[in-house]
Short mmCIF file of C-alpha atoms in Angstrom, two decimals:
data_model
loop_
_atom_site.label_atom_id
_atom_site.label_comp_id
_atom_site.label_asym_id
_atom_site.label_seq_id
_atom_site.Cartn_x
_atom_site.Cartn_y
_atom_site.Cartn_z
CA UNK T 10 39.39 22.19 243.09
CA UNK T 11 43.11 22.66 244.38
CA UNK T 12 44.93 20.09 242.32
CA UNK T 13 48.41 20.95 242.41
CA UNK T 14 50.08 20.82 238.80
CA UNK T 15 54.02 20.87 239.03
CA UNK T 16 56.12 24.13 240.18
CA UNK T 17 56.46 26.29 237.03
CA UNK T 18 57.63 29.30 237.02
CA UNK T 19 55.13 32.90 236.86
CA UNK T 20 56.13 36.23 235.78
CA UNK T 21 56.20 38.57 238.84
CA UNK T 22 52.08 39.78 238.92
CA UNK T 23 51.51 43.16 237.10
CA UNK T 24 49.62 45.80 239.16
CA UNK T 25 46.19 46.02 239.07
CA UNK T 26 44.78 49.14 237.45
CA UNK T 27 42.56 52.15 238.60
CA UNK T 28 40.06 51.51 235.83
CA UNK T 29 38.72 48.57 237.43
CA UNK T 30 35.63 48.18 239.90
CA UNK T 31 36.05 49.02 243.76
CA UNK T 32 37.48 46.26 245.74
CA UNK T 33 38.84 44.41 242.92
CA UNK T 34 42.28 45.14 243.18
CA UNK T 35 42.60 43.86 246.72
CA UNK T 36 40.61 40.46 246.02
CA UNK T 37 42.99 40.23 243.00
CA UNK T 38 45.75 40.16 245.05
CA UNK T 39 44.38 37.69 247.23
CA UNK T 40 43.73 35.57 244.18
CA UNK T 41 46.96 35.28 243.31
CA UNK T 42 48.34 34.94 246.70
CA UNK T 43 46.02 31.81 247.29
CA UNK T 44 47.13 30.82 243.73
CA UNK T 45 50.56 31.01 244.26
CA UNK T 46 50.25 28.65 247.53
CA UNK T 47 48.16 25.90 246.08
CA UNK T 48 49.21 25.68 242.46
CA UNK T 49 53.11 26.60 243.18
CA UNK T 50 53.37 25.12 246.46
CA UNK T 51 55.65 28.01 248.08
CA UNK T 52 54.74 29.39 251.35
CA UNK T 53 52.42 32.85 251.84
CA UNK T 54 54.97 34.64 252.79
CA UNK T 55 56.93 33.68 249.72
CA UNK T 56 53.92 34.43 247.97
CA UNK T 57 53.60 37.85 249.39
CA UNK T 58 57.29 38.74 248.41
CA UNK T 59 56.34 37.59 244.63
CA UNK T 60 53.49 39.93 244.45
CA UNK T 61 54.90 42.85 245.90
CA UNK T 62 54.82 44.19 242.50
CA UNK T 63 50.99 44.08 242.68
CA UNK T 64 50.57 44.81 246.18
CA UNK T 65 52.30 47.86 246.46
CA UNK T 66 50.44 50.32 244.42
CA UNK T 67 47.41 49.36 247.03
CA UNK T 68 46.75 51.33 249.86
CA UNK T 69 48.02 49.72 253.67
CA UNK T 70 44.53 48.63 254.65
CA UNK T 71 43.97 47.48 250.45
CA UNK T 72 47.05 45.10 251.09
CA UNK T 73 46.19 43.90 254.74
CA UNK T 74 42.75 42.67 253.60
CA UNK T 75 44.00 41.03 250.87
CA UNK T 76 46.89 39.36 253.07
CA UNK T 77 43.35 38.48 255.55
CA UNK T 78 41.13 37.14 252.35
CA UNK T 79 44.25 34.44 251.42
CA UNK T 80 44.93 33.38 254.97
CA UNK T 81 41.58 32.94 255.62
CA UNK T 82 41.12 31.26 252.53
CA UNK T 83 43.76 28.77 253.62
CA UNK T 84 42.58 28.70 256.75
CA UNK T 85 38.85 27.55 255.92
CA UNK T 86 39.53 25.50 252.83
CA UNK T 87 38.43 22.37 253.74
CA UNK T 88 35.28 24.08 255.11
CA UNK T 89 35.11 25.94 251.94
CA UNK T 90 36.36 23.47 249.31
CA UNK T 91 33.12 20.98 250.71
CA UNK T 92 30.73 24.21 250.41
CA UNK T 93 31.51 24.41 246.32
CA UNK T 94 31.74 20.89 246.36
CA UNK T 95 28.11 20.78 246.82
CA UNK T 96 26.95 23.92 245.07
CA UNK T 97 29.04 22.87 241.51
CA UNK T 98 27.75 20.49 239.53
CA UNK T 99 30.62 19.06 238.50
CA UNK T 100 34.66 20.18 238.76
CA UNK T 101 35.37 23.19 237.02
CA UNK T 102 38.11 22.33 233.93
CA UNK T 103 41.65 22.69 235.12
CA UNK T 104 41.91 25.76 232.06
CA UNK T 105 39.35 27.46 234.67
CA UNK T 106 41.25 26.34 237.99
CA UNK T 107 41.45 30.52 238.83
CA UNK T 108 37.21 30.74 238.56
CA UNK T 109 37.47 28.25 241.71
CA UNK T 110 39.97 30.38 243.29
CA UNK T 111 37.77 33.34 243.34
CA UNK T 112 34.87 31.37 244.50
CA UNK T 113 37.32 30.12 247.33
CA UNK T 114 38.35 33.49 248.44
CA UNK T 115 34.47 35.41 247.95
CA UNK T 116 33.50 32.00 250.75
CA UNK T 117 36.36 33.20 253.06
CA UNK T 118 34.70 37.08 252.55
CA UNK T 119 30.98 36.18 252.75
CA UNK T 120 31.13 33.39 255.47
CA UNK T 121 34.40 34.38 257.75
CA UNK T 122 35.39 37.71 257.44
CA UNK T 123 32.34 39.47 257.38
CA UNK T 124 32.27 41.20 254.13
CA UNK T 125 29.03 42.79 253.23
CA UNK T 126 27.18 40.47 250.47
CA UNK T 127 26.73 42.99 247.97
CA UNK T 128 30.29 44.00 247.97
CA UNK T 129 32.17 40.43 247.91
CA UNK T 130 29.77 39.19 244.96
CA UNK T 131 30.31 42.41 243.03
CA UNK T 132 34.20 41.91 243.42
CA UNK T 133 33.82 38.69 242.36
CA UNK T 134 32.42 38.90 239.25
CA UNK T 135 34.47 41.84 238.45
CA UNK T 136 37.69 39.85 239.07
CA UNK T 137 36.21 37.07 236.52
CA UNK T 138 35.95 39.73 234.28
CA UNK T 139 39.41 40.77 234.15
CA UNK T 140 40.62 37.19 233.01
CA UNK T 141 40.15 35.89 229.28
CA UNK T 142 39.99 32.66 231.01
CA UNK T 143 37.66 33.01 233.91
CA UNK T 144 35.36 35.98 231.72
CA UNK T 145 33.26 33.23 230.48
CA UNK T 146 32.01 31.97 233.97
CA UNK T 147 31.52 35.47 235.19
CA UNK T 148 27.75 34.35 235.65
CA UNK T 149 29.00 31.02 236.98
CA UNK T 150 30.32 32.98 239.77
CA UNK T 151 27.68 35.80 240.41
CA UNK T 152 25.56 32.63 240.50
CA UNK T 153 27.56 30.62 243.15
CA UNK T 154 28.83 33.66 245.00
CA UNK T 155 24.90 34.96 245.58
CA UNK T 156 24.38 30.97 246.74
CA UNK T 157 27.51 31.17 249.12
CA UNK T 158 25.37 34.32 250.56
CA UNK T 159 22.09 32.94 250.75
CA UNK T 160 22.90 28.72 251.92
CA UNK T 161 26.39 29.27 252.99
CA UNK T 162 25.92 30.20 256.61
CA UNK T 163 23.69 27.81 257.85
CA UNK T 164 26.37 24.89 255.82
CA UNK T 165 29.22 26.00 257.29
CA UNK T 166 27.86 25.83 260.91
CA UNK T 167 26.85 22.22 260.24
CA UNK T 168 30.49 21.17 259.12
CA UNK T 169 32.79 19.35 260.89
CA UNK T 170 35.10 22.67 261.18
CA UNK T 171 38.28 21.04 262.92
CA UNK T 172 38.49 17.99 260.55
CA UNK T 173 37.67 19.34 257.67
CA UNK T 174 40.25 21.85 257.74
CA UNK T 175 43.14 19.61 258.75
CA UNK T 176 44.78 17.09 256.23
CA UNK T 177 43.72 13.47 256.80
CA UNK T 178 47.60 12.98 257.82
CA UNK T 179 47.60 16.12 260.11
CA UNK T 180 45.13 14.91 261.69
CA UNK T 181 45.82 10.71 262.27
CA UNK T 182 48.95 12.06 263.62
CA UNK T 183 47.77 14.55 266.41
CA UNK T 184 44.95 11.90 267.57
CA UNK T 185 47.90 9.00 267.77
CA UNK T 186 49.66 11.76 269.76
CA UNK T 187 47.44 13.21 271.92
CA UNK T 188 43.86 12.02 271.38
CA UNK T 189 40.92 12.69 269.94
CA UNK T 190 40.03 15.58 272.16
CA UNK T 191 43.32 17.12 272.24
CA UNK T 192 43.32 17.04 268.31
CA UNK T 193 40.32 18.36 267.84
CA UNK T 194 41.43 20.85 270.18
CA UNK T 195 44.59 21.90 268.07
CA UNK T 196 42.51 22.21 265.10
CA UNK T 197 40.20 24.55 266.34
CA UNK T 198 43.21 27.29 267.74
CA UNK T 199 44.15 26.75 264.03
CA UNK T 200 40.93 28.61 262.98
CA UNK T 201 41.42 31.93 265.16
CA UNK T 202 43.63 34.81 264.30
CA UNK T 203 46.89 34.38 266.59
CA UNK T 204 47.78 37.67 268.72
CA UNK T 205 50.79 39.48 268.47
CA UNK T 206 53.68 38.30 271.32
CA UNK T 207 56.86 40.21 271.83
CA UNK T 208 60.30 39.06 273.43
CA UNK T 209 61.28 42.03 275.46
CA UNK T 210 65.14 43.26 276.43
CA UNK T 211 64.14 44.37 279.29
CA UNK T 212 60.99 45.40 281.64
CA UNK T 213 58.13 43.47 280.37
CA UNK T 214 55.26 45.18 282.47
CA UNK T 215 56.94 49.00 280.94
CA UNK T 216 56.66 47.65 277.31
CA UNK T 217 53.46 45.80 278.18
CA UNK T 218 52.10 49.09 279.64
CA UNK T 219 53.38 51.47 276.69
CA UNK T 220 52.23 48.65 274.07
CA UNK T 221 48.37 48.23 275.77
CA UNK T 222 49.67 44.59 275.80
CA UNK T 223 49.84 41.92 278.39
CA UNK T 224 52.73 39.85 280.30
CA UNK T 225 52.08 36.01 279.65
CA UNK T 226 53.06 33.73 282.35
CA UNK T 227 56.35 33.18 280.04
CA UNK T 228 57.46 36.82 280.22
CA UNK T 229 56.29 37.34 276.50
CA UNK T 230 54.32 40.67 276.27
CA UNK T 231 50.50 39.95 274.27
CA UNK T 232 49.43 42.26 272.10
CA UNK T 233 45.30 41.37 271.57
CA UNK T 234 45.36 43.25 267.91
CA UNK T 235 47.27 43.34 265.48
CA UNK T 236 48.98 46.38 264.53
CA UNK T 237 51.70 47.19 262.25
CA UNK T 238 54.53 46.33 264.00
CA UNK T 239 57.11 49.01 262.44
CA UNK T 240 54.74 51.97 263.64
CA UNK T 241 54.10 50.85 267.55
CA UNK T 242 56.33 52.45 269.95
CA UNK T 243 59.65 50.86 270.64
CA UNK T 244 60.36 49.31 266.87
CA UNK T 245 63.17 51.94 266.23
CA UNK T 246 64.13 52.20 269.71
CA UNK T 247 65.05 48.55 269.64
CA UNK T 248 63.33 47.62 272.73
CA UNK T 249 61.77 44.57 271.42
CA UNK T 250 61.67 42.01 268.39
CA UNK T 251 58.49 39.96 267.05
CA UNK T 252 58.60 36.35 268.46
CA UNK T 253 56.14 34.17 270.02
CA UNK T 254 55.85 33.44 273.49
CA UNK T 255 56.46 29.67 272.65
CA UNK T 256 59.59 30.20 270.34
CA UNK T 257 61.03 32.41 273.43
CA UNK T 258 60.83 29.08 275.82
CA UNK T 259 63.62 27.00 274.38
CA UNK T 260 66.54 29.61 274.78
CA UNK T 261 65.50 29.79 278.45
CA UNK T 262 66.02 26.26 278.55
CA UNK T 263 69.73 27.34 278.71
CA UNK T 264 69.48 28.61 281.75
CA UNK T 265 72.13 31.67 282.66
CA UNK T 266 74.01 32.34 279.77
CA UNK T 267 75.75 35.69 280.66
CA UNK T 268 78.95 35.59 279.58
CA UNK T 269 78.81 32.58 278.25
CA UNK T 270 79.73 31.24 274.42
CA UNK T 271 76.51 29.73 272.63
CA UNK T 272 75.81 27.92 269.63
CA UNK T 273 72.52 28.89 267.67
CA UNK T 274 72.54 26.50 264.95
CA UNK T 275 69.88 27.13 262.15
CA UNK T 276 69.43 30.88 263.55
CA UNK T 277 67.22 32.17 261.00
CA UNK T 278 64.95 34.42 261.42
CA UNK T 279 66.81 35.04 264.42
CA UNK T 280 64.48 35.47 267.38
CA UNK T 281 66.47 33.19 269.41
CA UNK T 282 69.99 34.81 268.43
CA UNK T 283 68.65 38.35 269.93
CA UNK T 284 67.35 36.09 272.80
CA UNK T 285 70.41 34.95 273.87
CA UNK T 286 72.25 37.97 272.96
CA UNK T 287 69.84 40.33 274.91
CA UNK T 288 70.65 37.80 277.85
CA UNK T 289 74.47 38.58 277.73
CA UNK T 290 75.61 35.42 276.08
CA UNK T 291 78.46 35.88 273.35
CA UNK T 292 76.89 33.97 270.22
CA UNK T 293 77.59 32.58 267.28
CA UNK T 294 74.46 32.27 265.05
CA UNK T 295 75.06 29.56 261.98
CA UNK T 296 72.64 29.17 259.17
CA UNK T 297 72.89 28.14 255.74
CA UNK T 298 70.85 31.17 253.90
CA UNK T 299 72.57 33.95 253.68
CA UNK T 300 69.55 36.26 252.53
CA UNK T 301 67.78 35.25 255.73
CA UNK T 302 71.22 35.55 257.80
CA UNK T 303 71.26 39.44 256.77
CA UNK T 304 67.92 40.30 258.12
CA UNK T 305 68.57 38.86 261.45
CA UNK T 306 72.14 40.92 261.18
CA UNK T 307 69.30 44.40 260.32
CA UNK T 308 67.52 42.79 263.43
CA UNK T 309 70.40 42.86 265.44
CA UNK T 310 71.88 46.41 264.48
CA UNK T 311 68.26 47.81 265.60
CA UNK T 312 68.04 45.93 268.85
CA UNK T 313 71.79 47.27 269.16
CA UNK T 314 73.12 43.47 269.90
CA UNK T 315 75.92 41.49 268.42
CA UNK T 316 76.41 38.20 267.63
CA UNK T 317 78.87 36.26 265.10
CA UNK T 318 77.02 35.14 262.16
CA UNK T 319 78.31 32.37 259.72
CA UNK T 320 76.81 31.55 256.80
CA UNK T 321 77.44 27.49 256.58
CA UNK T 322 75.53 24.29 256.38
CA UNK T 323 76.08 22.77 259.63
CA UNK T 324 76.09 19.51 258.40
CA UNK T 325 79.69 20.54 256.35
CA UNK T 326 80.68 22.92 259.08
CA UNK T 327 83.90 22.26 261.02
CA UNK T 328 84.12 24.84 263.89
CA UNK T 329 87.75 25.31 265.33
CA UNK T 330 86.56 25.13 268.38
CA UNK T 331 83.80 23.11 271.12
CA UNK T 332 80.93 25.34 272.65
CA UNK T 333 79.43 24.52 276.08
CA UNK T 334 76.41 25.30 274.77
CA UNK T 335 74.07 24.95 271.96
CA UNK T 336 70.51 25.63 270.81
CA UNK T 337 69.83 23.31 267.61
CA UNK T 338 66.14 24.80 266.22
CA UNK T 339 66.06 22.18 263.39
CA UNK T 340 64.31 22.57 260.17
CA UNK T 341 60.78 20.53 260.32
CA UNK T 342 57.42 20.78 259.21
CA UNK T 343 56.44 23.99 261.37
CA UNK T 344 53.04 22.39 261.65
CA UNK T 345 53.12 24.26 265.26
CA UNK T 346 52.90 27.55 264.09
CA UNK T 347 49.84 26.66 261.58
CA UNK T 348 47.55 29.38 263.12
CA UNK T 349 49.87 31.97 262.01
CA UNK T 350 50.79 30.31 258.72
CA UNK T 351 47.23 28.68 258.13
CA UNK T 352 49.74 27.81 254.51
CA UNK T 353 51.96 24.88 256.22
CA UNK T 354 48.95 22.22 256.23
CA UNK T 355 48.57 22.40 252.58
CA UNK T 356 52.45 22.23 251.71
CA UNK T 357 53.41 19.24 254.11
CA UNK T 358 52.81 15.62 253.88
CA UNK T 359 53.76 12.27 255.46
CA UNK T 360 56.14 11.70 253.39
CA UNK T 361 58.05 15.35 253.91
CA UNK T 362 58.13 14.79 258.22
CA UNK T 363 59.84 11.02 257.60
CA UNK T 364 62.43 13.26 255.14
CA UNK T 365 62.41 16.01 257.82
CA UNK T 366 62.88 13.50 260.66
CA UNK T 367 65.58 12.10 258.88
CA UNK T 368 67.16 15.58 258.43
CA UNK T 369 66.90 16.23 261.56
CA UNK T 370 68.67 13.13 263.86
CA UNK T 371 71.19 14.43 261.53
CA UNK T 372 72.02 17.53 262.43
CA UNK T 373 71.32 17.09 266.17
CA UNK T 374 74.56 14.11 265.65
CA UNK T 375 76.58 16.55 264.16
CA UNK T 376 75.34 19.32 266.55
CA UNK T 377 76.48 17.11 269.25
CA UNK T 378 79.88 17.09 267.89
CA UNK T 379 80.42 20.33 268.36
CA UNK T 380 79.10 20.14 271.55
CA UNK T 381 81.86 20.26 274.61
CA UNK T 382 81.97 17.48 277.29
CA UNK T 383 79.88 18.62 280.40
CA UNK T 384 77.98 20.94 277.70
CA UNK T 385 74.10 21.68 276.84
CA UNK T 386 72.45 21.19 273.97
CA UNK T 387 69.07 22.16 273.41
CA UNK T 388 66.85 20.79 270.35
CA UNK T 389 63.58 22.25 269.43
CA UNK T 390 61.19 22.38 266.87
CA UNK T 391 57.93 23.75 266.35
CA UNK T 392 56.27 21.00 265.02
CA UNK T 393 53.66 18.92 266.72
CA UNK T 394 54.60 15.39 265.31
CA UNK T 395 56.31 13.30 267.86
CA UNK T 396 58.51 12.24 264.67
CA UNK T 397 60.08 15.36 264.72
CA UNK T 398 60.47 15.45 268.58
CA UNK T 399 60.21 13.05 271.27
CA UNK T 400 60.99 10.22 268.56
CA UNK T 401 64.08 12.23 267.86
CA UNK T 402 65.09 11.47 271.37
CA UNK T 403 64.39 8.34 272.41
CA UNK T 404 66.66 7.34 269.03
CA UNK T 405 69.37 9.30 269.96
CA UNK T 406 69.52 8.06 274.01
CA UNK T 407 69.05 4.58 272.64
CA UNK T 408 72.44 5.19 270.84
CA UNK T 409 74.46 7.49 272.71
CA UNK T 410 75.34 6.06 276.00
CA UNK T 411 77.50 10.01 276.08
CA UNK T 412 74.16 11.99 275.93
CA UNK T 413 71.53 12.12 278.80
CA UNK T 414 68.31 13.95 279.21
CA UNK T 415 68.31 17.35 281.43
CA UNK T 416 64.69 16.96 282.48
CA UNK T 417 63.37 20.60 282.57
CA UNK T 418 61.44 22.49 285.56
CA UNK T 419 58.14 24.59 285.27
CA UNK T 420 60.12 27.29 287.18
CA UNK T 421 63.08 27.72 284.67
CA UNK T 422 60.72 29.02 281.93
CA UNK T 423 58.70 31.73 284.02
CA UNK T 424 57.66 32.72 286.84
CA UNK T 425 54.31 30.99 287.13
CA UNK T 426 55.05 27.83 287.80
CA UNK T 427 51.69 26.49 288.39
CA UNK T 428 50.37 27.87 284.89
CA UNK T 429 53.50 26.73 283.05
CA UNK T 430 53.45 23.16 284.57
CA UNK T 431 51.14 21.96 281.76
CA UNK T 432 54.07 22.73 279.44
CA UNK T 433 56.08 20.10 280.92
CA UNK T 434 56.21 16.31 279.86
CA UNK T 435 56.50 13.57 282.00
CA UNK T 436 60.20 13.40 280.53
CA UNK T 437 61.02 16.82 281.71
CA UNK T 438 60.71 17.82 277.71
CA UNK T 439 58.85 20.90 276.88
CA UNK T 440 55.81 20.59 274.85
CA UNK T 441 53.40 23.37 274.13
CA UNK T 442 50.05 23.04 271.91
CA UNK T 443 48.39 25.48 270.31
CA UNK T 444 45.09 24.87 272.82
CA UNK T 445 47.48 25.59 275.48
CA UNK T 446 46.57 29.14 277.27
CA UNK T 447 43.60 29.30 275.49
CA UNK T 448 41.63 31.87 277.51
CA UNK T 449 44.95 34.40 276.58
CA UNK T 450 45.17 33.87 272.82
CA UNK T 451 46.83 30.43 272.78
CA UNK T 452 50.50 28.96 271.65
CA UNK T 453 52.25 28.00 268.91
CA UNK T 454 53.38 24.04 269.14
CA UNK T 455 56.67 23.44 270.01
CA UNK T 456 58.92 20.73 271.41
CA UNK T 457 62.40 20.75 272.99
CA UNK T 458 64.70 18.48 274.72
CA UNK T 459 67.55 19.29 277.06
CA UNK T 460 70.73 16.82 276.44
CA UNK T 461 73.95 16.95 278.37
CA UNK T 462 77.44 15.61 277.37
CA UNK T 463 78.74 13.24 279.90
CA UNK T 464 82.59 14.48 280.75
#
């Protein structure tokens, strides 16, 4: 039902009207959100920037439940994508690929979100009504919709949730990785709504307290809701910046940086930068995209920190000067942070983490050439492929008799040494899954190494 024709460019969405049915202009947003990730291939929040045109016009709560139907939809699609499977004859015809896309996204209503029946179905069929193309299966889809309601239920609890939901490759990687019950494991924090974590300038348990949050073992303040993040108390203040508690580990990895000069290669969006710049250091934040390099400078002006910001690939770069230390957060497959971006699994393949990988080993060579003898270099990335991590590692410390590993302590991340142990690798490496503190909302994956530059 997803087939993914070739990139071709869309006119920006036109609103939806006032003349249509209630509820219909949020589920057609979602529509074309979940359209514009499968048949485009660009991320959801790329997809949310295209549609702004037909989001705004919606009321707040209008446009967060349409953001909820298409990442649930994306979340559950495997799940789903079997359910229609069996309740459609045959496939629809690729001219009616959008009738399957409002089936997809009534299933993520009726089964996961909770959506009274009546409502979803009547939505439904509306929506089919506004398109020439999908018009003609408007019964189709009252039809199938009222089946999702009545049979759906009872299906879905029988599936195979975790491996249905995570690409065949996804998933042969995390079981060669970790195991079969670790895997599993990772696939089912991919199916829950991730909280809302907060890196802090100062005074965790005050911002925890004013925020009705909690302090993770990392430092990271929890929020258990989400909220609208521009509205809770201490956004304009500049007292603390979105991140999550498992992005906030690698910069620690540093150790004390007051004072000192710092490297953050590949900044964007920047939660590291005001990490390190919150922490005293004086840094230089490099990263090729200069749209993305101007919100983390609106970051920084709210949090009231500096930093230097270049706008440079750091593969051409050519720095005047060495830095003592660096934090490399490479580009990779983000497969970590798929509970928050439930979008990632269906844009990635094999093939994209051996391109990635390659990417990668690099930048971290270059990255290492800027690096100053007796420096520290951090690498990270918040993917859970060992490709894109330990493998990265072992390569480089088979060829670089200069560069040794800085095994890393429980202690240097957090307080809690006893809860954070798990996050440690036999290596000394940090590796966190999104299992991982699963009684407290869980993690998103990451991996980092700590290298040193022999003098």
């Amino acid at each position: 039902m997803t087939d993914k024709p070739g990139k071709k460019k869309q006119k920006p969405p036109a609103p939806v009207t006032s003349r249509q049915t209630s509820g219909v202009p949020a589920r057609v947003a979602a529509h074309e959100l979940i359209a514009r990730v499968l048949f485009d291939q660009i991320s959801l929040d790329e997809a949310l920037l295209a549609c702004e045109p037909m989001l705004r016009p919606l009321e707040t709560r209008d446009r967060a439940f349409a953001r909820a139907i298409a990442a649930t939809s994306l979340r559950r699609l495997g799940q789903i994508e079997a359910l229609l499977a069996g309740f459609l004859e045959k496939p629809l015809p690729e001219r009616a690929k959008r009738a399957g896309i409002i089936l997809i996204a009534a299933a993520a209503e009726l089964l996961f979100l909770g959506v009274k029946p009546h409502a979803a179905v009547n939505a439904a069929v509306g929506a089919a009504a506004l398109d020439h193309k999908t018009r003609p299966l408007k019964n189709l889809v009252n039809a199938i919709a009222r089946r999702i309601d009545r049979e759906g239920k009872e299906i879905v609890e029988a599936q195979d949730a975790e491996k249905l939901n995570t690409p065949a490759w996804a998933w042969e990687s995390w079981q060669r990785a970790y195991g079969e019950e670790t895997a599993r494991a990772i696939a089912s924090a991919h199916l829950k709504e991730p909280p809302l974590d907060f890196s802090v300038k100062e005074d965790a348990k005050g911002w925890a307290a004013r925020l009705e949050g909690t302090v993770l073992p990392t430092g990271s303040v929890r929020l258990a809701k989400t909220a609208s993040v521009e509205k809770l108390p201490g956004f304009q203040e500049g007292g603390w910046w979105v991140q999550d508690a498992a992005a906030a580990l690698p910069a620690k990895m540093l150790g004390d940086v007051k004072g000192k000069d710092v490297l953050d290669l590949c900044a964007a969006p920047g939660g590291k930068t005001a990490q390190l710049a919150a922490a005293g250091a004086r840094v230089t934040a490099l990263d090729k995209s200069s749209s993305r390099l101007a919100r983390i400078r609106e970051n920084l002006k709210r949090l009231s920190l500096e930093a230097e910001l270049i706008s440079a690939d750091a593969l051409r770069w050519k720095p005047e000067r060495s830095f003592p230390l660096i934090l490399l957060d490479a580009p990779c497959s983000a497969t970590g942070t798929a509970r928050r971006h439930p979008d990632v699994l269906h844009l990635k393949s094999a093939g994209d983490i051996a391109k990635l990988a390659d990417l990668q080993f690099r930048l971290l060579s270059k990255a290492l050439g800027f690096l100053a003898p007796g420096g520290t270099l951090i690498y990270c990335t918040c993917s859970l492929e060992e490709a894109e991590g330990p493998a990265q590692i072992e390569k480089l410390l088979r060829n670089r008799k200069d560069i040794a590993r800085l095994p890393l302590t429980a202690a240097e991340i957090g307080e809690d040494a006893d809860a954070l142990a798990p996050l440690i690798t036999a290596e000394g490496d940090l590796r966190t899954l999104p299992a991982q503190f699963e009684s407290l909302g869980g993690l998103d994956g990451f991996y980092a190494a700590r290298l040193k530059k022999l003098a």
